[in-house]
mmCIF file of C-alpha atoms in Angstrom:
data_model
loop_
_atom_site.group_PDB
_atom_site.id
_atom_site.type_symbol
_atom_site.label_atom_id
_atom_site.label_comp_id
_atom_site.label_asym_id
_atom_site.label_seq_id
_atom_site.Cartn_x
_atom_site.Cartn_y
_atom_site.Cartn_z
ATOM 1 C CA UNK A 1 108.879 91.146 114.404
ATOM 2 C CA UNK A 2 111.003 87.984 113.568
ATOM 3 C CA UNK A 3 109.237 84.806 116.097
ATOM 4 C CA UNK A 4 109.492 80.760 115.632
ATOM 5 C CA UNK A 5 106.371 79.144 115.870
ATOM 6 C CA UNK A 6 105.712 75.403 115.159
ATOM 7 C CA UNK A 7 104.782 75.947 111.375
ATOM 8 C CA UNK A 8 107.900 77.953 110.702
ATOM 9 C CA UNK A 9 109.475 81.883 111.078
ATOM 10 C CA UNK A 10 106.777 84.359 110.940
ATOM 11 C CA UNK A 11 107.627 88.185 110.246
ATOM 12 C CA UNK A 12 104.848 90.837 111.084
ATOM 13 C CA UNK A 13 105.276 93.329 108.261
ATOM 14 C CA UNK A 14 103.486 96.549 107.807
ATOM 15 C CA UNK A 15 102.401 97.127 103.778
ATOM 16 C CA UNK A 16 102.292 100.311 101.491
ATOM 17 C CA UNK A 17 100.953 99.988 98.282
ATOM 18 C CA UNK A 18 100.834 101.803 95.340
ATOM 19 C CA UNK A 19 104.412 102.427 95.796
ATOM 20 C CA UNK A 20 106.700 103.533 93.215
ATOM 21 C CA UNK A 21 108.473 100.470 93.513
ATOM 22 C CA UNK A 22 108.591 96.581 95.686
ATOM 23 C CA UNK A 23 111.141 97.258 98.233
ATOM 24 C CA UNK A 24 111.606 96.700 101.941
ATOM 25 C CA UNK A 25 111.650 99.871 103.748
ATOM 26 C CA UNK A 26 112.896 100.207 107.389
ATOM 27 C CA UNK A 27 112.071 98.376 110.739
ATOM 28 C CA UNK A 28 108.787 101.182 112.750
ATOM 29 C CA UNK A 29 109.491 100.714 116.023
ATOM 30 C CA UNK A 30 106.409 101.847 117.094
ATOM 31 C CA UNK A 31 104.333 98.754 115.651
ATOM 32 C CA UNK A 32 107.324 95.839 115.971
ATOM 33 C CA UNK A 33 106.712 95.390 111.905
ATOM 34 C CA UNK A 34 108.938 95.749 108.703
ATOM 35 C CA UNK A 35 107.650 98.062 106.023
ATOM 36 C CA UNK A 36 107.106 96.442 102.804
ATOM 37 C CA UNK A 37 106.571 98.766 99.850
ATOM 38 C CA UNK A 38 104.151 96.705 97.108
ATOM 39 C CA UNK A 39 103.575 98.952 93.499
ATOM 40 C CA UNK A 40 99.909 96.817 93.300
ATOM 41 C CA UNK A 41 96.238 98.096 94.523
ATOM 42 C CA UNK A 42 94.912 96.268 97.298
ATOM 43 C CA UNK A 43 92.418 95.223 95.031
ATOM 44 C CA UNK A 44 90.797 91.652 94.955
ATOM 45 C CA UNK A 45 94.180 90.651 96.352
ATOM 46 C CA UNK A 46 96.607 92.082 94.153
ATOM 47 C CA UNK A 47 98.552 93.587 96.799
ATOM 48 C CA UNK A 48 98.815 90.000 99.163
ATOM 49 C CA UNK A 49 99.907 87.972 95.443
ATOM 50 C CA UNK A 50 102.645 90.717 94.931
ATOM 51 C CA UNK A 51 103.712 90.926 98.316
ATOM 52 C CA UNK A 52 103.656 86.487 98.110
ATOM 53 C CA UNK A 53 105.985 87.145 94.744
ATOM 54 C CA UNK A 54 107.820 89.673 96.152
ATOM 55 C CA UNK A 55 109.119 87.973 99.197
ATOM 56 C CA UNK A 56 109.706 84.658 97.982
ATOM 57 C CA UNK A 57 112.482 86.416 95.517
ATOM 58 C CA UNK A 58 113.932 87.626 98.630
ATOM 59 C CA UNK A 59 113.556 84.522 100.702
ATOM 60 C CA UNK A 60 113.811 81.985 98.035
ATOM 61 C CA UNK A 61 111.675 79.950 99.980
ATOM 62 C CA UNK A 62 107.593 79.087 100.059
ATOM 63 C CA UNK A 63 105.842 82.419 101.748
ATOM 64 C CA UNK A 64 102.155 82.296 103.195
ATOM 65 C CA UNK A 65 100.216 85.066 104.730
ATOM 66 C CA UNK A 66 99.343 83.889 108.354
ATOM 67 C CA UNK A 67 97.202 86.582 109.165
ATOM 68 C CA UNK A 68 96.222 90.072 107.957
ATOM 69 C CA UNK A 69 94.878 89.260 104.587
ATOM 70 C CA UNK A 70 92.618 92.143 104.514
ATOM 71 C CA UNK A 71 95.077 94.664 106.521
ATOM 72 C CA UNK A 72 97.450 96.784 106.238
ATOM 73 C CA UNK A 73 99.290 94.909 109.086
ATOM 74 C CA UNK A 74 100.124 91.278 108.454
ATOM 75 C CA UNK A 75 101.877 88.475 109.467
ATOM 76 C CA UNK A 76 103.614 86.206 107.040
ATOM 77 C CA UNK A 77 104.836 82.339 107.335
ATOM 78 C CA UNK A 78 108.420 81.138 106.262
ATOM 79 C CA UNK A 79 108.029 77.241 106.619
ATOM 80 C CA UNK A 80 111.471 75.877 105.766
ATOM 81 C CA UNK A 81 114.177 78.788 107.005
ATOM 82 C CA UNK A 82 115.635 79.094 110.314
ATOM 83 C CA UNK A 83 115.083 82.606 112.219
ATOM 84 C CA UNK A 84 118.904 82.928 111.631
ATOM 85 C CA UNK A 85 118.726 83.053 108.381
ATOM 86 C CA UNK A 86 115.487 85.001 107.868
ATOM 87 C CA UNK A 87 117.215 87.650 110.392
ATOM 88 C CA UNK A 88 120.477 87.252 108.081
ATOM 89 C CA UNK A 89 118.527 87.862 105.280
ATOM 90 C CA UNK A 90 116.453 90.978 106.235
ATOM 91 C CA UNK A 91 119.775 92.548 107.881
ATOM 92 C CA UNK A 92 121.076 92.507 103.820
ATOM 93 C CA UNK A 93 117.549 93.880 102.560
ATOM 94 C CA UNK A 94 116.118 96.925 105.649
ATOM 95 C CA UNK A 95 117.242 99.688 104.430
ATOM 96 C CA UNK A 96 118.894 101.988 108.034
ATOM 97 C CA UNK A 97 120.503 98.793 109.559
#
């Protein structure tokens, strides 16, 4: 879910959109991602720009989507956080930790 890698912290999320509102959802076990809740369309890349938006207000940090850009399933890039304080940082935001 939460890895280093040479470029930075990258999170594997799992994206609903059309939701009734941007929030982080819970952790599914089943797939090792975070559920990310985007209101936009995945239309001509609505969905990745809000999800981009949405996280750096979170983060407060420079967000990049890694891979996925065309999935459901993606994998985004934090470039200048530590995996403490990502992890610190989602602990405040999933909701059922």
């Amino acid at each position: 879910m939460v890895k280093e890698s040479e470029k930075g912290i990258l999170i594997d999320i799992e994206v609903t959109t059309n939701a009734k509102k941007n929030e982080i959802g819970k952790i599914n076990e089943w797939r090792k991602r975070i559920e990310i809740r985007i209101k936009e369309q995945p239309i001509e890349g609505k969905a990745n720009k809000a999800i981009i938006k949405f996280l750096k207000g979170i983060f407060k940090s420079e967000i990049l989507i890694n891979s996925g850009t065309t999935s459901s399933q993606k994998t985004v890039l934090i470039p200048d956080k530590t995996k403490d304080d990502v992890v610190t940082i989602l602990k405040k935001e999933i909701k059922s930790i």
